[in-house]
Amino acid sequence: MEKHDGKKMTNRAVEMATFYVGEALCGMDILNVQEINKLMDMTTVPQAPDYVMGILNLRGQIVTIIDLGKKLNLGGTELNEMSRNIIVNCKDEYIGLLVSRISDVVEADLDKVEPPPANIGGVQGKFFKGVFKTKDRLIGILDVEKVLENEN
């Protein structure tokens, strides 16, 4: 194999953290994930959009928590023992994505990722970079930047 920038060239695989938003299985590049926690002690933000659950203080860092279910029009995420915040850093801002539950880390071959359909289980395809089929599941690969864009 040819050496390139000191690294061995391999297939374009990426490790994805997968999680459920309601019954929808989603994933994102694990490198986007700062941490996963179950802190739910949030301060509500007056006049924020309905999908903004609130803010929390994570070791001195203010994190805005977004209900991913509401943002994707899948209904509100129930807070229970399984729900978690996936903390991501987007444009130097820490955002927590509230999800129903965490699933496995899946290795996805980027060459096998298909373009997102216009609609994935009721969710607009614009929120996804693509879909990846495993042996028995379909994972929607979340476009975190699109999800966090402020739209009117």
Coordinates of N, CA and C in Angstrom, one line a residue:
M1 N 0.8 -1.2 0.0 CA 0.0 0.0 0.0 C 0.9 1.2 0.0
E2 N 0.4 2.2 -0.7 CA 1.1 3.5 -0.8 C 1.0 4.3 0.5
K3 N 2.1 4.8 0.9 CA 2.1 5.7 2.1 C 1.7 7.1 1.6
H4 N 0.9 7.8 2.4 CA 0.4 9.1 2.1 C 0.4 9.9 3.4
D5 N 1.1 11.0 3.4 CA 1.2 11.8 4.6 C 1.6 10.9 5.9
G6 N 2.4 9.9 5.7 CA 2.8 9.1 6.8 C 1.8 8.1 7.3
K7 N 0.6 8.1 6.7 CA -0.4 7.2 7.1 C -0.7 6.1 6.0
K8 N -1.0 4.9 6.5 CA -1.3 3.9 5.5 C -2.7 4.2 4.9
M9 N -2.9 4.1 3.6 CA -4.2 4.4 3.0 C -5.1 3.2 3.3
T10 N -6.3 3.4 3.8 CA -7.2 2.4 4.0 C -8.6 2.7 3.4
N11 N -9.5 1.9 3.6 CA -10.9 2.2 3.1 C -11.3 3.4 4.0
R12 N -12.3 4.2 3.4 CA -12.7 5.4 4.1 C -13.8 5.0 5.2
A13 N -13.3 4.5 6.3 CA -14.2 4.1 7.3 C -14.2 5.1 8.4
V14 N -15.4 5.3 9.0 CA -15.5 6.2 10.1 C -16.3 5.5 11.2
E15 N -15.9 5.8 12.5 CA -16.6 5.2 13.6 C -17.7 6.2 13.9
M16 N -18.9 5.6 14.0 CA -20.1 6.5 14.3 C -20.7 6.1 15.6
A17 N -20.9 7.1 16.4 CA -21.7 6.9 17.7 C -23.2 6.9 17.2
T18 N -23.9 5.8 17.6 CA -25.3 5.8 17.2 C -26.2 5.9 18.4
F19 N -27.4 6.4 18.1 CA -28.4 6.7 19.2 C -29.8 6.8 18.6
Y20 N -30.7 6.6 19.5 CA -32.1 6.7 19.1 C -32.7 8.0 19.4
V21 N -33.5 8.6 18.4 CA -34.3 9.7 18.6 C -35.7 9.2 18.4
G22 N -36.4 8.9 19.5 CA -37.7 8.2 19.4 C -37.3 6.8 18.9
E23 N -37.9 6.3 17.8 CA -37.6 5.0 17.3 C -36.6 5.1 16.1
A24 N -36.2 6.3 15.7 CA -35.3 6.5 14.6 C -33.8 6.3 15.1
L25 N -33.1 5.4 14.4 CA -31.7 5.2 14.7 C -30.9 6.2 13.9
C26 N -30.1 7.0 14.6 CA -29.3 8.0 13.9 C -27.8 7.8 14.4
G27 N -26.9 8.4 13.6 CA -25.5 8.3 14.0 C -24.8 9.6 13.6
M28 N -23.6 9.7 14.2 CA -22.7 10.9 13.8 C -21.3 10.4 14.0
D29 N -20.4 11.0 13.3 CA -18.9 10.7 13.5 C -18.6 10.9 14.9
I30 N -18.0 9.8 15.5 CA -17.6 9.8 16.9 C -16.7 11.0 17.2
L31 N -15.9 11.5 16.3 CA -15.0 12.6 16.5 C -15.7 13.9 16.8
N32 N -17.0 14.0 16.4 CA -17.8 15.2 16.7 C -18.3 15.2 18.2
V33 N -18.2 14.0 18.8 CA -18.8 13.9 20.2 C -17.7 14.2 21.2
Q34 N -18.1 15.3 22.0 CA -17.1 15.6 23.1 C -17.3 14.7 24.3
E35 N -18.6 14.5 24.6 CA -18.9 13.5 25.7 C -20.4 13.2 25.7
I36 N -20.7 12.2 26.4 CA -22.1 11.8 26.6 C -22.4 11.8 28.1
N37 N -23.5 12.4 28.5 CA -23.8 12.5 29.9 C -25.3 12.4 30.1
K38 N -25.7 12.3 31.4 CA -27.1 12.3 31.7 C -27.5 13.4 32.7
L39 N -26.7 14.5 32.6 CA -27.1 15.7 33.4 C -28.4 16.3 32.8
M40 N -29.3 16.4 33.7 CA -30.6 17.0 33.2 C -31.0 18.2 34.1
D41 N -30.1 18.7 34.8 CA -30.4 19.8 35.7 C -30.2 21.1 34.9
M42 N -31.2 21.5 34.1 CA -31.1 22.6 33.2 C -31.8 23.8 33.7
T43 N -31.4 25.0 33.2 CA -32.1 26.2 33.4 C -32.8 26.6 32.1
T44 N -34.1 26.8 32.2 CA -34.9 27.1 31.0 C -34.5 28.5 30.5
V45 N -34.6 28.7 29.2 CA -34.3 29.9 28.6 C -35.6 30.6 28.1
P46 N -36.0 31.7 28.7 CA -37.2 32.3 28.2 C -37.2 32.7 26.7
Q47 N -38.3 32.5 26.1 CA -38.5 32.9 24.7 C -37.6 32.1 23.7
A48 N -37.0 31.0 24.1 CA -36.2 30.2 23.2 C -37.2 29.4 22.4
P49 N -36.7 28.9 21.2 CA -37.5 28.0 20.4 C -37.9 26.7 21.3
D50 N -39.0 26.1 20.9 CA -39.6 25.0 21.7 C -38.6 23.8 21.8
Y51 N -37.7 23.7 20.9 CA -36.8 22.5 20.9 C -35.6 22.8 21.8
V52 N -35.4 24.0 22.3 CA -34.3 24.3 23.3 C -34.8 24.0 24.7
M53 N -34.3 22.9 25.3 CA -34.7 22.5 26.6 C -34.2 23.5 27.7
G54 N -33.0 24.0 27.5 CA -32.4 24.9 28.4 C -30.9 24.9 28.3
I55 N -30.3 25.5 29.3 CA -28.8 25.5 29.4 C -28.4 24.8 30.6
L56 N -27.2 24.2 30.6 CA -26.6 23.7 31.8 C -25.1 24.0 31.9
N57 N -24.6 24.0 33.1 CA -23.2 24.3 33.3 C -22.4 23.0 33.4
L58 N -21.6 22.8 32.4 CA -20.7 21.6 32.4 C -19.3 22.0 32.7
R59 N -18.9 21.8 34.0 CA -17.6 22.2 34.4 C -17.2 23.6 34.0
G60 N -18.1 24.6 34.2 CA -17.8 26.0 33.9 C -18.2 26.4 32.4
Q61 N -18.5 25.4 31.6 CA -18.8 25.7 30.2 C -20.4 25.7 30.1
I62 N -20.9 26.7 29.5 CA -22.4 26.8 29.3 C -22.7 26.0 28.1
V63 N -23.6 25.0 28.2 CA -24.0 24.1 27.1 C -25.5 24.3 26.9
T64 N -25.9 24.6 25.7 CA -27.3 24.7 25.3 C -27.8 23.3 25.0
I65 N -28.9 22.9 25.6 CA -29.5 21.5 25.3 C -30.6 21.6 24.4
I66 N -30.5 20.9 23.3 CA -31.6 20.8 22.3 C -32.3 19.5 22.3
D67 N -33.6 19.5 22.3 CA -34.3 18.2 22.2 C -34.3 17.8 20.7
L68 N -33.5 16.8 20.4 CA -33.3 16.4 19.0 C -34.6 15.9 18.4
G69 N -35.4 15.2 19.3 CA -36.7 14.8 18.8 C -37.6 15.9 18.3
K70 N -37.7 17.0 19.1 CA -38.5 18.1 18.6 C -37.9 18.8 17.4
K71 N -36.6 18.9 17.4 CA -35.9 19.6 16.3 C -36.1 18.9 15.0
L72 N -36.2 17.5 15.1 CA -36.4 16.7 13.9 C -37.8 16.4 13.6
N73 N -38.7 17.0 14.4 CA -40.2 16.8 14.2 C -40.6 15.4 14.5
L74 N -39.9 14.8 15.4 CA -40.3 13.4 15.8 C -41.0 13.4 17.2
G75 N -41.3 14.6 17.7 CA -42.0 14.6 19.0 C -41.0 14.8 20.1
G76 N -41.4 15.3 21.2 CA -40.5 15.5 22.4 C -39.8 14.3 22.9
T77 N -38.6 14.4 23.4 CA -37.9 13.3 24.0 C -38.3 13.1 25.4
E78 N -38.7 11.9 25.8 CA -39.0 11.7 27.2 C -37.8 11.6 28.0
L79 N -37.8 12.3 29.2 CA -36.6 12.3 30.1 C -36.8 11.0 31.0
N80 N -35.9 10.1 30.9 CA -36.0 8.9 31.7 C -34.5 8.4 31.9
E81 N -34.4 7.2 32.5 CA -33.1 6.6 32.8 C -32.3 6.4 31.6
M82 N -32.9 6.2 30.4 CA -32.2 6.0 29.2 C -31.7 7.2 28.4
S83 N -32.4 8.3 28.7 CA -32.1 9.5 27.9 C -30.7 10.1 28.2
R84 N -30.1 10.7 27.2 CA -28.7 11.2 27.4 C -28.5 12.5 26.6
N85 N -27.6 13.3 27.0 CA -27.1 14.4 26.2 C -25.8 14.0 25.5
I86 N -25.8 14.2 24.2 CA -24.6 14.1 23.4 C -24.0 15.5 23.3
I87 N -22.9 15.7 23.9 CA -22.3 17.1 23.8 C -21.4 17.1 22.6
V88 N -21.7 18.1 21.7 CA -20.9 18.3 20.5 C -20.4 19.8 20.5
N89 N -19.3 20.0 19.8 CA -18.7 21.3 19.7 C -19.0 21.7 18.2
C90 N -19.8 22.7 18.1 CA -20.1 23.2 16.7 C -19.8 24.7 16.7
K91 N -18.9 25.0 15.8 CA -18.5 26.4 15.6 C -18.2 27.1 17.0
D92 N -17.3 26.3 17.7 CA -16.8 26.8 19.1 C -17.9 27.0 20.1
E93 N -19.1 26.4 19.9 CA -20.1 26.5 20.9 C -20.5 25.1 21.3
Y94 N -20.7 24.8 22.6 CA -21.0 23.5 23.1 C -22.5 23.4 23.1
I95 N -23.0 22.3 22.4 CA -24.4 22.0 22.3 C -24.7 20.6 22.8
G96 N -25.7 20.4 23.6 CA -26.1 19.1 24.0 C -27.3 18.7 23.2
L97 N -27.2 17.5 22.6 CA -28.4 16.9 21.8 C -29.0 15.9 22.7
L98 N -30.2 16.2 23.1 CA -30.9 15.2 24.0 C -31.5 14.1 23.1
V99 N -31.1 12.9 23.4 CA -31.6 11.7 22.7 C -32.3 10.7 23.6
S100 N -33.1 9.8 23.0 CA -33.9 8.9 23.8 C -33.0 7.9 24.4
R101 N -32.0 7.3 23.7 CA -31.0 6.4 24.3 C -29.8 6.2 23.3
I102 N -28.7 5.8 23.9 CA -27.5 5.6 23.2 C -27.5 4.2 22.7
S103 N -26.9 4.0 21.5 CA -26.8 2.6 20.9 C -25.3 2.3 20.8
D104 N -24.9 1.5 19.8 CA -23.5 1.1 19.7 C -22.7 2.1 18.9
V105 N -21.4 1.8 18.9 CA -20.5 2.5 18.0 C -20.4 1.5 16.8
V106 N -20.6 2.1 15.6 CA -20.7 1.3 14.4 C -19.6 1.9 13.4
E107 N -18.9 1.0 12.8 CA -17.9 1.4 11.8 C -18.6 1.4 10.5
A108 N -18.6 2.6 9.9 CA -19.3 2.8 8.6 C -18.3 3.1 7.5
D109 N -18.4 2.4 6.4 CA -17.6 2.6 5.2 C -18.2 3.7 4.5
L110 N -17.5 4.9 4.4 CA -18.0 6.1 3.7 C -18.4 5.8 2.3
D111 N -17.7 4.8 1.7 CA -18.0 4.6 0.3 C -19.4 3.9 0.1
K112 N -19.9 3.4 1.2 CA -21.2 2.7 1.2 C -22.4 3.5 1.7
V113 N -22.0 4.8 2.1 CA -23.1 5.7 2.6 C -23.9 6.1 1.4
E114 N -25.2 6.0 1.4 CA -26.1 6.5 0.3 C -26.6 7.9 0.6
P115 N -26.9 8.6 -0.4 CA -27.5 10.0 -0.2 C -28.8 9.8 0.6
P116 N -29.1 10.8 1.4 CA -30.4 10.7 2.2 C -31.6 10.9 1.3
P117 N -32.6 10.1 1.6 CA -33.9 10.3 0.8 C -34.4 11.7 1.3
A118 N -35.4 12.2 0.5 CA -36.0 13.5 0.9 C -36.6 13.4 2.2
N119 N -37.0 12.2 2.7 CA -37.7 12.1 3.9 C -37.3 10.7 4.6
I120 N -36.8 10.8 5.8 CA -36.4 9.5 6.5 C -37.3 9.4 7.7
G121 N -38.3 8.5 7.6 CA -39.2 8.3 8.7 C -39.8 9.5 9.2
G122 N -40.2 10.4 8.3 CA -40.9 11.6 8.7 C -40.0 12.8 9.0
V123 N -38.7 12.6 8.9 CA -37.7 13.7 9.1 C -37.2 14.2 7.8
Q124 N -37.1 15.5 7.6 CA -36.6 16.0 6.4 C -35.2 15.6 6.2
G125 N -34.9 15.1 4.9 CA -33.6 14.6 4.6 C -32.5 15.6 4.7
K126 N -32.8 16.9 4.8 CA -31.8 18.0 4.9 C -31.0 17.9 6.2
F127 N -31.5 17.2 7.2 CA -30.8 17.1 8.4 C -29.8 15.9 8.4
F128 N -29.7 15.2 7.3 CA -28.9 14.1 7.3 C -27.8 14.2 6.1
K129 N -26.6 13.6 6.4 CA -25.6 13.6 5.4 C -25.8 12.4 4.5
G130 N -26.5 11.4 5.0 CA -26.7 10.2 4.2 C -27.3 9.1 5.1
V131 N -27.4 7.9 4.5 CA -27.9 6.7 5.3 C -26.9 5.6 5.1
F132 N -26.7 4.8 6.1 CA -25.8 3.7 6.1 C -26.6 2.5 6.5
K133 N -26.5 1.4 5.6 CA -27.2 0.2 5.9 C -26.3 -0.8 6.6
T134 N -26.6 -1.3 7.8 CA -25.9 -2.4 8.4 C -26.7 -3.7 8.0
K135 N -26.2 -4.8 8.5 CA -26.9 -6.0 8.1 C -28.4 -6.0 8.4
D136 N -28.8 -5.4 9.5 CA -30.2 -5.4 9.9 C -30.8 -4.0 10.2
R137 N -30.0 -3.0 10.0 CA -30.6 -1.6 10.4 C -30.2 -0.6 9.4
L138 N -30.9 0.5 9.4 CA -30.7 1.7 8.6 C -30.3 2.8 9.6
I139 N -29.2 3.4 9.4 CA -28.7 4.5 10.3 C -28.7 5.8 9.5
G140 N -29.5 6.8 10.0 CA -29.4 8.1 9.4 C -28.3 8.9 10.0
I141 N -27.3 9.3 9.1 CA -26.1 10.0 9.6 C -26.5 11.5 9.7
L142 N -26.5 11.9 10.9 CA -26.9 13.3 11.2 C -25.9 14.3 10.7
D143 N -26.4 15.4 10.1 CA -25.6 16.5 9.7 C -25.7 17.5 10.9
V144 N -24.8 17.5 11.8 CA -24.9 18.2 13.1 C -25.0 19.7 12.8
E145 N -24.2 20.2 11.8 CA -24.3 21.6 11.5 C -25.6 22.1 11.0
K146 N -26.3 21.2 10.1 CA -27.6 21.5 9.6 C -28.6 21.6 10.7
V147 N -28.5 20.6 11.6 CA -29.5 20.5 12.8 C -29.4 21.8 13.6
L148 N -28.1 22.3 13.8 CA -27.9 23.4 14.7 C -28.1 24.8 14.0
E149 N -28.3 24.8 12.7 CA -28.5 26.1 12.0 C -29.8 26.7 12.5
N150 N -29.7 28.0 12.7 CA -31.0 28.7 13.1 C -31.8 29.0 11.8
E151 N -33.0 28.5 11.8 CA -33.8 28.8 10.6 C -35.0 29.5 11.1
N152 N -35.6 30.3 10.3 CA -36.7 31.1 10.7 C -38.0 30.3 10.4

